[in-house]
Short mmCIF file of C-alpha atoms in Angstrom, two decimals:
data_model
loop_
_atom_site.label_atom_id
_atom_site.label_comp_id
_atom_site.label_asym_id
_atom_site.label_seq_id
_atom_site.Cartn_x
_atom_site.Cartn_y
_atom_site.Cartn_z
CA MET A 1 91.61 110.06 148.36
CA LYS A 2 89.17 112.85 146.14
CA LYS A 3 91.39 115.03 144.28
CA PHE A 4 89.30 115.66 142.24
CA GLU A 5 85.64 114.96 140.84
CA ALA A 6 83.03 115.61 137.31
CA THR A 7 80.49 114.44 135.49
CA ILE A 8 78.55 114.83 131.74
CA LYS A 9 76.13 113.92 130.64
CA HIS A 10 76.75 113.67 126.80
CA THR A 11 75.03 114.38 123.66
CA GLU A 12 75.55 114.13 120.24
CA GLU A 13 77.28 117.16 119.95
CA SER A 14 79.95 115.82 122.98
CA LEU A 15 80.35 112.28 121.37
CA THR A 16 81.23 114.25 117.43
CA ALA A 17 83.62 116.69 120.40
CA LEU A 18 85.19 113.21 121.82
CA SER A 19 85.92 111.88 118.60
CA HIS A 20 87.71 114.43 116.88
CA MET A 21 89.85 114.79 119.72
CA GLN A 22 90.58 110.83 119.02
CA TYR A 23 91.27 111.37 115.57
CA ASP A 24 93.65 114.42 116.37
CA LEU A 25 95.89 112.07 118.92
CA PHE A 26 95.48 108.78 117.48
CA CYS A 27 95.50 108.99 113.14
CA VAL A 28 98.09 112.05 113.36
CA LYS A 29 99.33 109.65 110.18
CA ASP A 30 96.25 109.17 107.93
CA LYS A 31 95.36 113.08 108.62
CA ASN A 32 99.53 113.83 107.63
CA ALA A 33 98.21 111.57 104.43
CA LYS A 34 95.60 113.15 103.67
CA THR A 35 97.19 116.40 103.19
CA ILE A 36 100.26 115.90 101.00
CA LEU A 37 97.57 113.73 99.23
CA ALA A 38 95.08 116.89 98.67
CA MET A 39 98.37 119.06 98.31
CA VAL A 40 99.44 117.08 95.21
CA PHE A 41 96.20 116.70 93.67
CA PHE A 42 95.82 120.40 94.11
CA VAL A 43 99.09 121.87 92.53
CA ALA A 44 98.82 119.43 89.82
CA GLY A 45 95.15 120.36 88.58
CA ALA A 46 96.87 124.52 89.17
CA LEU A 47 99.14 123.40 87.00
CA ASN A 48 96.93 121.89 84.18
CA VAL A 49 93.93 124.37 84.98
CA GLU A 50 93.16 124.91 81.34
CA ALA A 51 91.86 121.06 81.30
CA TRP A 52 89.41 119.26 82.35
CA TRP A 53 90.27 116.73 84.79
CA GLY A 54 92.75 120.51 85.98
CA LEU A 55 89.23 121.55 87.54
CA LEU A 56 88.91 117.83 88.50
CA LEU A 57 92.26 117.37 90.90
CA ILE A 58 92.01 120.85 92.42
CA ALA A 59 88.29 119.63 93.62
CA TYR A 60 89.82 116.63 95.00
CA GLY A 61 92.56 118.06 97.00
CA SER A 62 90.09 120.27 98.76
CA TYR A 63 87.26 118.53 99.32
CA LEU A 64 90.36 115.91 101.06
CA PHE A 65 91.23 119.14 103.38
CA SER A 66 87.52 120.14 103.54
CA SER A 67 86.65 116.22 105.64
CA LYS A 68 89.09 115.89 107.44
CA TYR A 69 86.77 114.73 110.53
CA SER A 70 84.40 113.14 107.87
CA ALA A 71 85.45 110.74 109.69
CA ALA A 72 84.80 110.89 112.47
CA ASN A 73 81.50 112.50 112.70
CA ARG A 74 80.26 109.08 110.73
CA THR A 75 81.29 107.21 113.82
CA ALA A 76 79.45 109.85 116.35
CA ARG A 77 76.17 109.68 114.11
CA GLU A 78 75.87 106.21 113.92
CA ILE A 79 76.73 106.47 117.74
CA SER A 80 73.44 109.07 118.47
CA GLN A 81 71.39 107.18 115.58
CA GLN A 82 71.67 103.18 117.78
CA LEU A 83 71.15 105.18 120.86
CA LYS A 84 67.60 105.88 119.48
CA ALA A 85 67.58 103.39 117.72
CA SER A 86 67.11 101.96 120.56
CA GLY A 87 65.82 104.68 122.75
CA SER A 88 68.88 104.57 124.58
CA ASP A 89 69.25 108.00 126.78
CA TYR A 90 73.06 109.74 125.79
CA PRO A 91 75.52 108.45 129.00
CA SER A 92 76.96 110.45 131.53
CA SER A 93 79.50 109.38 134.08
CA LYS A 94 81.08 110.57 136.76
CA TYR A 95 85.06 110.63 137.19
CA ILE A 96 86.95 110.36 140.60
CA PHE A 97 90.35 111.70 140.66
CA GLU A 98 92.32 110.24 143.01
CA GLU A 99 95.78 109.83 143.69
CA ASN A 100 96.75 107.32 141.53
CA ALA A 101 93.45 106.28 139.76
CA MET A 102 91.08 107.52 137.75
CA ARG A 103 87.21 106.32 139.32
CA ILE A 104 84.94 105.74 136.29
CA ILE A 105 80.91 105.57 137.45
CA THR A 106 78.57 105.14 135.11
CA LEU A 107 75.08 107.42 136.34
CA PRO A 108 72.43 106.80 137.41
CA ASN A 109 72.37 103.72 137.93
CA ASN A 110 76.32 104.25 139.84
CA SER A 111 77.94 101.91 138.07
CA GLU A 112 81.37 101.07 138.58
CA LEU A 113 83.73 100.48 135.95
CA ASP A 114 87.23 99.32 136.31
CA PRO A 115 89.46 102.44 137.90
CA LEU A 116 91.91 103.46 135.39
CA PRO A 117 95.68 103.89 136.73
CA TYR A 118 96.98 107.60 135.43
CA SER A 119 99.87 105.12 133.94
CA GLN A 120 97.95 103.21 131.50
CA VAL A 121 96.58 106.22 130.07
CA ALA A 122 97.35 106.46 125.64
CA GLY A 123 97.21 109.84 125.11
CA LEU A 124 95.10 113.67 127.12
CA GLY A 125 93.65 116.35 124.76
CA GLU A 126 92.53 120.11 125.12
CA ASP A 127 89.73 122.39 123.37
CA ILE A 128 88.54 124.99 124.52
CA GLY A 129 85.58 124.06 126.59
CA ASN A 130 86.08 119.88 127.66
CA LEU A 131 89.58 117.99 128.62
CA TYR A 132 90.14 114.10 127.33
CA ILE A 133 91.69 111.22 129.24
CA PHE A 134 92.29 108.45 126.73
CA ARG A 135 92.12 104.28 128.11
CA THR A 136 93.47 103.65 125.03
CA GLU A 137 93.34 104.37 120.88
CA TYR A 138 89.37 103.19 121.10
CA GLY A 139 87.79 104.86 123.87
CA GLY A 140 88.36 107.63 126.19
CA TYR A 141 86.53 110.39 128.28
CA MET A 142 85.54 113.28 129.10
CA ILE A 143 85.70 116.67 130.62
CA PRO A 144 84.49 120.04 131.01
CA LYS A 145 85.72 122.08 132.32
CA SER A 146 82.99 123.90 133.73
CA GLU A 147 82.63 120.71 135.91
CA ILE A 148 86.52 121.73 137.80
CA GLY A 149 85.94 125.00 137.31
CA ASP A 150 88.02 127.90 135.95
CA GLU A 151 90.17 128.50 138.97
CA ASN A 152 91.62 124.18 139.42
CA ILE A 153 91.58 124.36 135.73
CA VAL A 154 95.80 124.73 136.36
CA GLU A 155 96.20 122.83 138.65
CA PHE A 156 93.95 119.79 137.65
CA LYS A 157 95.93 120.03 134.08
CA LYS A 158 99.06 119.45 135.77
CA PHE A 159 98.06 117.19 138.24
CA ILE A 160 97.08 114.57 135.51
CA GLU A 161 100.18 115.41 133.13
CA LYS A 162 102.16 115.15 135.81
CA LYS A 163 101.32 111.29 137.25
CA THR A 164 99.91 110.41 132.88
CA GLY A 165 104.72 111.80 132.29
CA LYS A 166 101.94 112.98 128.73
CA ILE A 167 100.47 116.70 128.58
CA PHE A 168 97.04 118.12 127.36
CA VAL A 169 97.90 118.08 123.90
CA SER A 170 95.62 121.04 122.16
CA ARG A 171 93.35 120.59 118.80
CA GLY A 172 95.61 122.29 116.12
CA SER A 173 98.68 123.24 118.57
CA ARG A 174 101.94 123.17 116.03
CA PHE A 175 103.91 124.07 119.69
CA VAL A 176 103.40 120.83 121.06
CA GLU A 177 107.00 119.32 120.42
CA LEU A 178 108.50 121.87 121.34
CA ARG A 179 106.57 122.03 124.61
CA LYS A 180 107.32 118.86 125.18
CA TRP A 181 110.91 119.00 124.74
CA LEU A 182 110.58 122.56 126.57
CA ARG A 183 109.74 119.05 129.64
CA ARG A 184 112.20 117.13 128.92
CA ARG A 185 114.95 119.76 128.62
CA ASP A 186 115.31 119.65 131.92
CA GLU A 187 116.01 115.56 132.76
CA PRO A 188 119.49 114.27 132.46
CA TYR A 189 118.66 112.10 129.94
CA HIS A 190 117.74 114.58 127.13
CA LEU A 191 120.09 116.21 124.56
#
């Protein structure tokens, strides 16, 4: 039985947003390593600002801070270029959220992909205009909040979080671990 339904027509911007969320959810070690290296370069440069190479270290540290999504942007740009070069249109999909699985239908040919059981969802993400459901760390689906409807967003998120056992991670959220802890604290095995 259908609980929710949404449709998306991708654009270059939506592919970029999907790549950014994928990076935020699944490249945490890379992101943390870049941040630590950037801080080391920046501090080393600041301590040696009188030397020419000190300024170079500050510049490189600043670059590392500001290039957070460079790999994600490159991936999205390559996909867009491949689509344009092949003469293909950006993909469109319809998502049907049922009790036990998410059905994915490619448009306009209405061919259905294998359903995604909620137990196999690898991650959930959210930004200001979209929700993201990742099948694996290498691929996921983007659901525009406008397709769910403002009045249904909270209910939809609760439904998906309950079914997957995961929570929607907001881009840049600093309180995700606290939220996870608060949700688990009522469970009998929580310390």
